[in-house]
Amino acid sequence: MIIVIVLLLALVVIIGGVAGVLLVVGNHQRREAAHDNQVIPGTPTRAPVSWARSHDPEARLHRRLRDAMTALHAVAAYDTAASLSMRSGLEQSALAVDHHLVAVAGLPRSHRDQQLPELTRAVETIEAGVADYTLATTKPDLSALEADLSAVQSKLDAVTEIRRTLDHA
């Protein structure tokens, strides 16, 4: 009888330990997935975690924004006040477009399909802005930096105009 009680107690302890480990691992994976889903590291996103693997157009555009911002943060730039302003503008534009993506994902299919071309164009423009920023800020010749940053500013202006169009749609 005592052996049965000891075995049952051991079984309860083992099951409790396994459950505790599974809980810790599950929480870690959820936090990691939420972190990986952020467009700007350290800035929470409203995008659902399911978008990490989804093939929906909004989810793919969200991941493209996330990847563009990852590339932006990986640039070893020669920063000036102007380039930092451009970088901040790209980040804020990406966050704003991401918020639009989340909002559009909740619309009925017909309305969503009307918005997606503009959102796609906004994401493409941000990606091009990141590419222009990278080219402009990684050149050792800082004298041409201001002129090169004008290309980034034109991309930011285009994204702002696209966002205005989306806001009025």
PDB file of C-alpha atoms in Angstrom, residues 52-112:
ATOM      1  CA  ALA A  52       3.792  35.124 -39.170  1.00  0.00           C
ATOM      2  CA  ARG A  53       2.766  32.136 -41.318  1.00  0.00           C
ATOM      3  CA  SER A  54      -0.363  33.312 -43.103  1.00  0.00           C
ATOM      4  CA  HIS A  55      -0.579  33.572 -46.886  1.00  0.00           C
ATOM      5  CA  ASP A  56      -3.185  36.339 -46.771  1.00  0.00           C
ATOM      6  CA  PRO A  57      -2.125  39.427 -48.746  1.00  0.00           C
ATOM      7  CA  GLU A  58      -2.211  41.628 -45.644  1.00  0.00           C
ATOM      8  CA  ALA A  59       0.031  39.201 -43.758  1.00  0.00           C
ATOM      9  CA  ARG A  60       2.551  39.039 -46.594  1.00  0.00           C
ATOM     10  CA  LEU A  61       2.642  42.839 -46.803  1.00  0.00           C
ATOM     11  CA  HIS A  62       3.117  43.005 -43.015  1.00  0.00           C
ATOM     12  CA  ARG A  63       6.092  40.643 -43.249  1.00  0.00           C
ATOM     13  CA  ARG A  64       7.564  42.704 -46.091  1.00  0.00           C
ATOM     14  CA  LEU A  65       7.348  45.810 -43.903  1.00  0.00           C
ATOM     15  CA  ARG A  66       8.943  43.917 -41.016  1.00  0.00           C
ATOM     16  CA  ASP A  67      11.753  42.712 -43.272  1.00  0.00           C
ATOM     17  CA  ALA A  68      12.305  46.194 -44.703  1.00  0.00           C
ATOM     18  CA  MET A  69      12.620  47.635 -41.197  1.00  0.00           C
ATOM     19  CA  THR A  70      14.997  44.819 -40.235  1.00  0.00           C
ATOM     20  CA  ALA A  71      17.136  45.797 -43.219  1.00  0.00           C
ATOM     21  CA  LEU A  72      16.918  49.465 -42.234  1.00  0.00           C
ATOM     22  CA  HIS A  73      18.168  48.684 -38.736  1.00  0.00           C
ATOM     23  CA  ALA A  74      21.008  46.564 -40.118  1.00  0.00           C
ATOM     24  CA  VAL A  75      22.475  49.459 -42.130  1.00  0.00           C
ATOM     25  CA  ALA A  76      25.854  50.647 -40.860  1.00  0.00           C
ATOM     26  CA  ALA A  77      25.053  54.236 -41.778  1.00  0.00           C
ATOM     27  CA  TYR A  78      27.026  57.445 -41.646  1.00  0.00           C
ATOM     28  CA  ASP A  79      24.251  59.244 -39.828  1.00  0.00           C
ATOM     29  CA  THR A  80      23.591  62.947 -39.918  1.00  0.00           C
ATOM     30  CA  ALA A  81      20.601  64.889 -38.634  1.00  0.00           C
ATOM     31  CA  ALA A  82      18.993  64.587 -42.071  1.00  0.00           C
ATOM     32  CA  SER A  83      19.593  60.854 -42.380  1.00  0.00           C
ATOM     33  CA  LEU A  84      18.271  60.204 -38.872  1.00  0.00           C
ATOM     34  CA  SER A  85      15.164  62.175 -39.777  1.00  0.00           C
ATOM     35  CA  MET A  86      14.732  60.063 -42.937  1.00  0.00           C
ATOM     36  CA  ARG A  87      15.208  56.858 -40.951  1.00  0.00           C
ATOM     37  CA  SER A  88      12.605  57.961 -38.434  1.00  0.00           C
ATOM     38  CA  GLY A  89      10.260  58.901 -41.264  1.00  0.00           C
ATOM     39  CA  LEU A  90      10.637  55.460 -42.829  1.00  0.00           C
ATOM     40  CA  GLU A  91       9.914  53.805 -39.480  1.00  0.00           C
ATOM     41  CA  GLN A  92       6.839  55.953 -38.813  1.00  0.00           C
ATOM     42  CA  SER A  93       5.549  55.357 -42.335  1.00  0.00           C
ATOM     43  CA  ALA A  94       6.002  51.615 -41.927  1.00  0.00           C
ATOM     44  CA  LEU A  95       4.082  51.654 -38.639  1.00  0.00           C
ATOM     45  CA  ALA A  96       1.266  53.707 -40.171  1.00  0.00           C
ATOM     46  CA  VAL A  97       0.973  51.399 -43.187  1.00  0.00           C
ATOM     47  CA  ASP A  98       1.026  48.384 -40.855  1.00  0.00           C
ATOM     48  CA  HIS A  99      -1.880  49.884 -38.884  1.00  0.00           C
ATOM     49  CA  HIS A 100      -3.760  50.312 -42.178  1.00  0.00           C
ATOM     50  CA  LEU A 101      -3.055  46.670 -43.032  1.00  0.00           C
ATOM     51  CA  VAL A 102      -4.539  45.522 -39.739  1.00  0.00           C
ATOM     52  CA  ALA A 103      -7.598  47.719 -40.255  1.00  0.00           C
ATOM     53  CA  VAL A 104      -8.098  46.573 -43.851  1.00  0.00           C
ATOM     54  CA  ALA A 105      -7.812  42.916 -42.814  1.00  0.00           C
ATOM     55  CA  GLY A 106     -11.009  43.363 -40.795  1.00  0.00           C
ATOM     56  CA  LEU A 107     -13.018  44.711 -43.723  1.00  0.00           C
ATOM     57  CA  PRO A 108     -15.341  42.633 -45.906  1.00  0.00           C
ATOM     58  CA  ARG A 109     -13.564  41.053 -48.881  1.00  0.00           C
ATOM     59  CA  SER A 110     -14.916  43.540 -51.453  1.00  0.00           C
ATOM     60  CA  HIS A 111     -13.657  46.574 -49.515  1.00  0.00           C
ATOM     61  CA  ARG A 112     -10.383  44.837 -48.704  1.00  0.00           C
TER      62      ARG A 112
END
